[in-house]
Structures are given as C-alpha cells and as structure tokens.
PDB file of C-alpha atoms and ligand atoms in Angstrom:
ATOM      1  CA  MET R1182     110.621  95.197  89.086  1.00 52.00           C
ATOM      2  CA  VAL R1183     107.094  96.360  89.830  1.00 57.00           C
ATOM      3  CA  ILE R1184     104.397  93.751  89.810  1.00 55.00           C
ATOM      4  CA  ALA R1185     101.348  95.879  89.168  1.00 54.00           C
ATOM      5  CA  THR R1186      98.636  93.275  89.413  1.00 63.00           C
ATOM      6  CA  PRO R1187      99.604  90.107  91.248  1.00 72.00           C
ATOM      7  CA  HIS R1188      97.346  87.107  90.944  1.00 82.00           C
ATOM      8  CA  ARG R1189      94.138  87.503  92.977  1.00 84.00           C
ATOM      9  CA  LYS R1190      95.078  84.908  95.569  1.00 85.00           C
ATOM     10  CA  ILE R1191      98.464  86.471  96.072  1.00 88.00           C
ATOM     11  CA  ALA R1192      96.942  89.937  96.235  1.00 90.00           C
ATOM     12  CA  ARG R1193      94.574  88.749  98.957  1.00 88.00           C
ATOM     13  CA  ASP R1194      97.454  87.342 100.988  1.00 90.00           C
ATOM     14  CA  LEU R1195      99.333  90.609 100.621  1.00 93.00           C
ATOM     15  CA  VAL R1196      96.306  92.559 101.865  1.00 92.00           C
ATOM     16  CA  VAL R1197      96.130  90.327 104.962  1.00 91.00           C
ATOM     17  CA  LEU R1198      99.854  90.723 105.592  1.00 94.00           C
ATOM     18  CA  GLY R1199      99.630  94.475 105.203  1.00 95.00           C
ATOM     19  CA  ARG R1200      96.644  94.861 107.525  1.00 93.00           C
ATOM     20  CA  PHE R1201      98.059  92.519 110.155  1.00 94.00           C
ATOM     21  CA  ILE R1202     101.434  94.218 110.242  1.00 96.00           C
ATOM     22  CA  GLN R1203      99.724  97.610 110.468  1.00 96.00           C
ATOM     23  CA  LEU R1204      97.613  96.450 113.422  1.00 94.00           C
ATOM     24  CA  TYR R1205     100.690  95.086 115.167  1.00 96.00           C
ATOM     25  CA  CYS R1206     102.708  98.240 114.632  1.00 97.00           C
ATOM     26  CA  ASP R1207      99.753 100.383 115.820  1.00 96.00           C
ATOM     27  CA  GLY R1208      99.618  98.281 118.972  1.00 95.00           C
ATOM     28  CA  HIS R1209     103.335  98.290 119.748  1.00 96.00           C
ATOM     29  CA  HIS R1210     105.197 101.097 118.056  1.00 97.00           C
ATOM     30  CA  ARG R1211     102.957 104.158 118.011  1.00 95.00           C
ATOM     31  CA  GLY R1212     105.589 106.163 119.846  1.00 95.00           C
ATOM     32  CA  GLU R1213     108.247 105.482 117.250  1.00 96.00           C
ATOM     33  CA  GLU R1214     108.971 107.345 114.091  1.00 97.00           C
ATOM     34  CA  ARG R1215     106.813 105.832 111.396  1.00 98.00           C
ATOM     35  CA  ARG R1216     106.300 106.441 107.751  1.00 97.00           C
ATOM     36  CA  ALA R1217     104.328 105.139 104.792  1.00 96.00           C
ATOM     37  CA  ALA R1218     105.717 101.902 103.418  1.00 95.00           C
ATOM     38  CA  ASP R1219     107.266 102.291 100.003  1.00 92.00           C
ATOM     39  CA  LEU R1220     108.333  99.088  98.283  1.00 93.00           C
ATOM     40  CA  LYS R1221     110.327  99.184  95.107  1.00 90.00           C
ATOM     41  CA  PHE R1222     108.865  95.950  93.777  1.00 91.00           C
ATOM     42  CA  CYS R1223     105.186  96.306  94.604  1.00 90.00           C
ATOM     43  CA  ARG R1224     102.566  99.076  94.682  1.00 90.00           C
ATOM     44  CA  VAL R1225     101.400  98.651  98.255  1.00 92.00           C
ATOM     45  CA  GLU R1226      99.008 101.580  98.133  1.00 91.00           C
ATOM     46  CA  ASP R1227      97.181 100.121  95.126  1.00 89.00           C
ATOM     47  CA  LEU R1228      96.670  96.838  96.957  1.00 89.00           C
ATOM     48  CA  LEU R1229      95.643  98.193 100.327  1.00 91.00           C
ATOM     49  CA  GLY R1230      93.980 101.444  99.388  1.00 91.00           C
ATOM     50  CA  ARG R1231      96.760 103.314 101.105  1.00 92.00           C
ATOM     51  CA  ALA R1232     100.255 102.426 102.172  1.00 94.00           C
ATOM     52  CA  PRO R1233     100.621 101.119 105.746  1.00 96.00           C
ATOM     53  CA  VAL R1234     102.340 103.574 108.088  1.00 97.00           C
ATOM     54  CA  LEU R1235     105.009 101.602 109.917  1.00 98.00           C
ATOM     55  CA  CYS R1236     108.097 101.911 112.068  1.00 98.00           C
ATOM     56  CA  GLU R1237     111.413 100.899 110.571  1.00 97.00           C
ATOM     57  CA  ASP R1238     111.362  97.292 111.827  1.00 97.00           C
ATOM     58  CA  CYS R1239     107.781  96.643 110.756  1.00 98.00           C
ATOM     59  CA  GLY R1240     108.530  98.276 107.405  1.00 97.00           C
ATOM     60  CA  LYS R1241     111.363  95.796 106.897  1.00 97.00           C
ATOM     61  CA  LEU R1242     109.132  92.925 107.910  1.00 97.00           C
ATOM     62  CA  LEU R1243     106.479  94.069 105.436  1.00 97.00           C
ATOM     63  CA  ALA R1244     109.043  94.237 102.630  1.00 97.00           C
ATOM     64  CA  HIS R1245     110.359  90.768 103.514  1.00 96.00           C
ATOM     65  CA  ALA R1246     106.893  89.246 103.747  1.00 95.00           C
ATOM     66  CA  PHE R1247     105.692  90.828 100.483  1.00 95.00           C
ATOM     67  CA  PHE R1248     108.800  89.790  98.629  1.00 94.00           C
ATOM     68  CA  LYS R1249     108.548  86.214  99.855  1.00 94.00           C
ATOM     69  CA  ARG R1250     104.850  85.979  99.052  1.00 92.00           C
ATOM     70  CA  LEU R1251     105.338  87.359  95.563  1.00 92.00           C
ATOM     71  CA  HIS R1252     108.156  84.918  94.916  1.00 90.00           C
ATOM     72  CA  CYS R1253     106.682  81.784  96.460  1.00 89.00           C
ATOM     73  CA  PRO R1254     107.286  79.057  93.854  1.00 87.00           C
ATOM     74  CA  LEU R1255     104.633  76.727  95.263  1.00 86.00           C
ATOM     75  CA  ASP R1256     101.187  76.653  93.688  1.00 80.00           C
ATOM     76  CA  PRO R1257      98.959  76.009  95.456  1.00 81.00           C
ATOM     77  CA  LYS R1258     100.876  77.537  98.328  1.00 84.00           C
ATOM     78  CA  PRO R1259     100.585  75.453 101.513  1.00 83.00           C
ATOM     79  CA  ALA R1260     100.036  77.196 104.842  1.00 81.00           C
ATOM     80  CA  CYS R1261     103.463  78.514 105.767  1.00 79.00           C
ATOM     81  CA  LYS R1262     103.693  76.331 108.864  1.00 77.00           C
ATOM     82  CA  HIS R1263     103.225  73.224 106.725  1.00 82.00           C
ATOM     83  CA  CYS R1264     105.703  74.263 104.082  1.00 85.00           C
ATOM     84  CA  PRO R1265     108.599  71.846 103.477  1.00 84.00           C
ATOM     85  CA  ASP R1266     110.886  74.747 102.661  1.00 82.00           C
ATOM     86  CA  HIS R1267     110.678  77.654 105.092  1.00 84.00           C
ATOM     87  CA  CYS R1268     111.756  80.612 103.049  1.00 90.00           C
ATOM     88  CA  TYR R1269     111.573  83.370 105.664  1.00 92.00           C
ATOM     89  CA  HIS R1270     114.740  84.506 107.306  1.00 92.00           C
ATOM     90  CA  ALA R1271     114.595  83.098 110.878  1.00 92.00           C
ATOM     91  CA  HIS R1272     114.317  86.579 112.404  1.00 95.00           C
ATOM     92  CA  TYR R1273     111.371  87.548 110.221  1.00 96.00           C
ATOM     93  CA  ARG R1274     109.751  84.183 110.714  1.00 93.00           C
ATOM     94  CA  ASP R1275     109.601  84.832 114.454  1.00 94.00           C
ATOM     95  CA  GLU R1276     108.347  88.341 113.824  1.00 96.00           C
ATOM     96  CA  ILE R1277     105.585  87.387 111.432  1.00 94.00           C
ATOM     97  CA  ARG R1278     104.356  84.693 113.827  1.00 93.00           C
ATOM     98  CA  ARG R1279     104.159  87.290 116.577  1.00 95.00           C
ATOM     99  CA  VAL R1280     102.293  89.644 114.255  1.00 95.00           C
ATOM    100  CA  MET R1281      99.790  86.994 113.156  1.00 92.00           C
ATOM    101  CA  ARG R1282      99.109  85.918 116.731  1.00 92.00           C
ATOM    102  CA  TYR R1283      98.686  89.469 117.986  1.00 94.00           C
ATOM    103  CA  SER R1284      96.636  90.811 115.126  1.00 93.00           C
ATOM    104  CA  GLY R1285      94.407  87.763 114.893  1.00 89.00           C
ATOM    105  CA  TRP R1286      93.524  88.105 118.563  1.00 89.00           C
ATOM    106  CA  ALA R1287      93.176  91.875 118.292  1.00 89.00           C
ATOM    107  CA  LEU R1288      90.473  91.435 115.669  1.00 87.00           C
ATOM    108  CA  ILE R1289      88.684  88.821 117.757  1.00 86.00           C
ATOM    109  CA  ARG R1290      88.802  91.022 120.871  1.00 87.00           C
ATOM    110  CA  ARG R1291      87.342  93.907 118.908  1.00 86.00           C
ATOM    111  CA  GLY R1292      84.518  91.722 117.711  1.00 85.00           C
ATOM    112  CA  ARG R1293      85.771  92.021 114.165  1.00 81.00           C
ATOM    113  CA  LEU R1294      85.432  88.338 113.413  1.00 78.00           C
ATOM    114  CA  ASP R1295      83.755  89.333 110.185  1.00 77.00           C
ATOM    115  CA  LEU R1296      86.946  91.053 109.118  1.00 75.00           C
ATOM    116  CA  LEU R1297      89.091  88.125 110.186  1.00 75.00           C
ATOM    117  CA  TRP R1298      86.870  85.775 108.272  1.00 73.00           C
ATOM    118  CA  LYS R1299      86.950  87.862 105.159  1.00 69.00           C
ATOM    119  CA  MET R1300      90.709  88.049 105.317  1.00 68.00           C
ATOM    120  CA  LEU R1301      91.364  84.387 105.917  1.00 65.00           C
ATOM    121  CA  PHE R1302      88.822  82.663 103.680  1.00 58.00           C
TER     122      PHE R1302
HETATM  123 ZN1   ZN O2292     106.314  98.685 114.180  1.00 97.48          ZN
END
C-alpha cells in the first residue's frame, strides 16, 4: 500500500524523522555501505525531496518509524514519550531516542536552531 499524500501533520513528522535519521547515520555510519531508502508503503523521496541515504540498520529504523507514524491510531498524537501505548519495538525505541538526542544536539551545535524550530513547531 502506497500512501501518496499523508495528512500534513503526519507528513511533517515524517520529514523530521527522515532528516534526523539521516543526520545520525551521517555522523555514525559514513564508512558503512549505504543506499537510498526505498519503502514499499511510502514515497520517501516525494516527502523529503530525495530519499535518505542510509546504512542497513538506519534504513530499518526509518522503515519502522515511518510505518508506526503512518499507522498511529491516536489523533491528536501525543508526544511519543507520553503515549499510553508505546508502539515501537523496544530495540527501535532505544534507537530512535538515540537518534533524536544526537540529531537535535547536532543541529544546535551547528547553529541551525532555525531548522530545529521549523521541524519541531
Ligand atoms: Zn546508519
């Protein structure tokens, strides 16, 4: 199933996820074999302009995160940490936390608060 045009709010969340995971992979896995993410259920390149280029693990995390976001039954969606029903697989939950922490700080260190702001609000 391809969801061509997810709801705006969801699309925005997917853009943040995609950019954050790309930043994390750039910072940690440049030496590994990486390729453009290709999800069966979502046109990543349409959302992000171009598909993130990721290592295998980050590619799996991206697929997991996108799938979960697209299928979140809660509207409005609470912040994930306040959700009564954590839907991420425990492994990916740890991973995505690491990604968010790293990439959030990476943007702040680079003085790209503007970007962070735009992505979060
Ligand atoms: Zn990676």
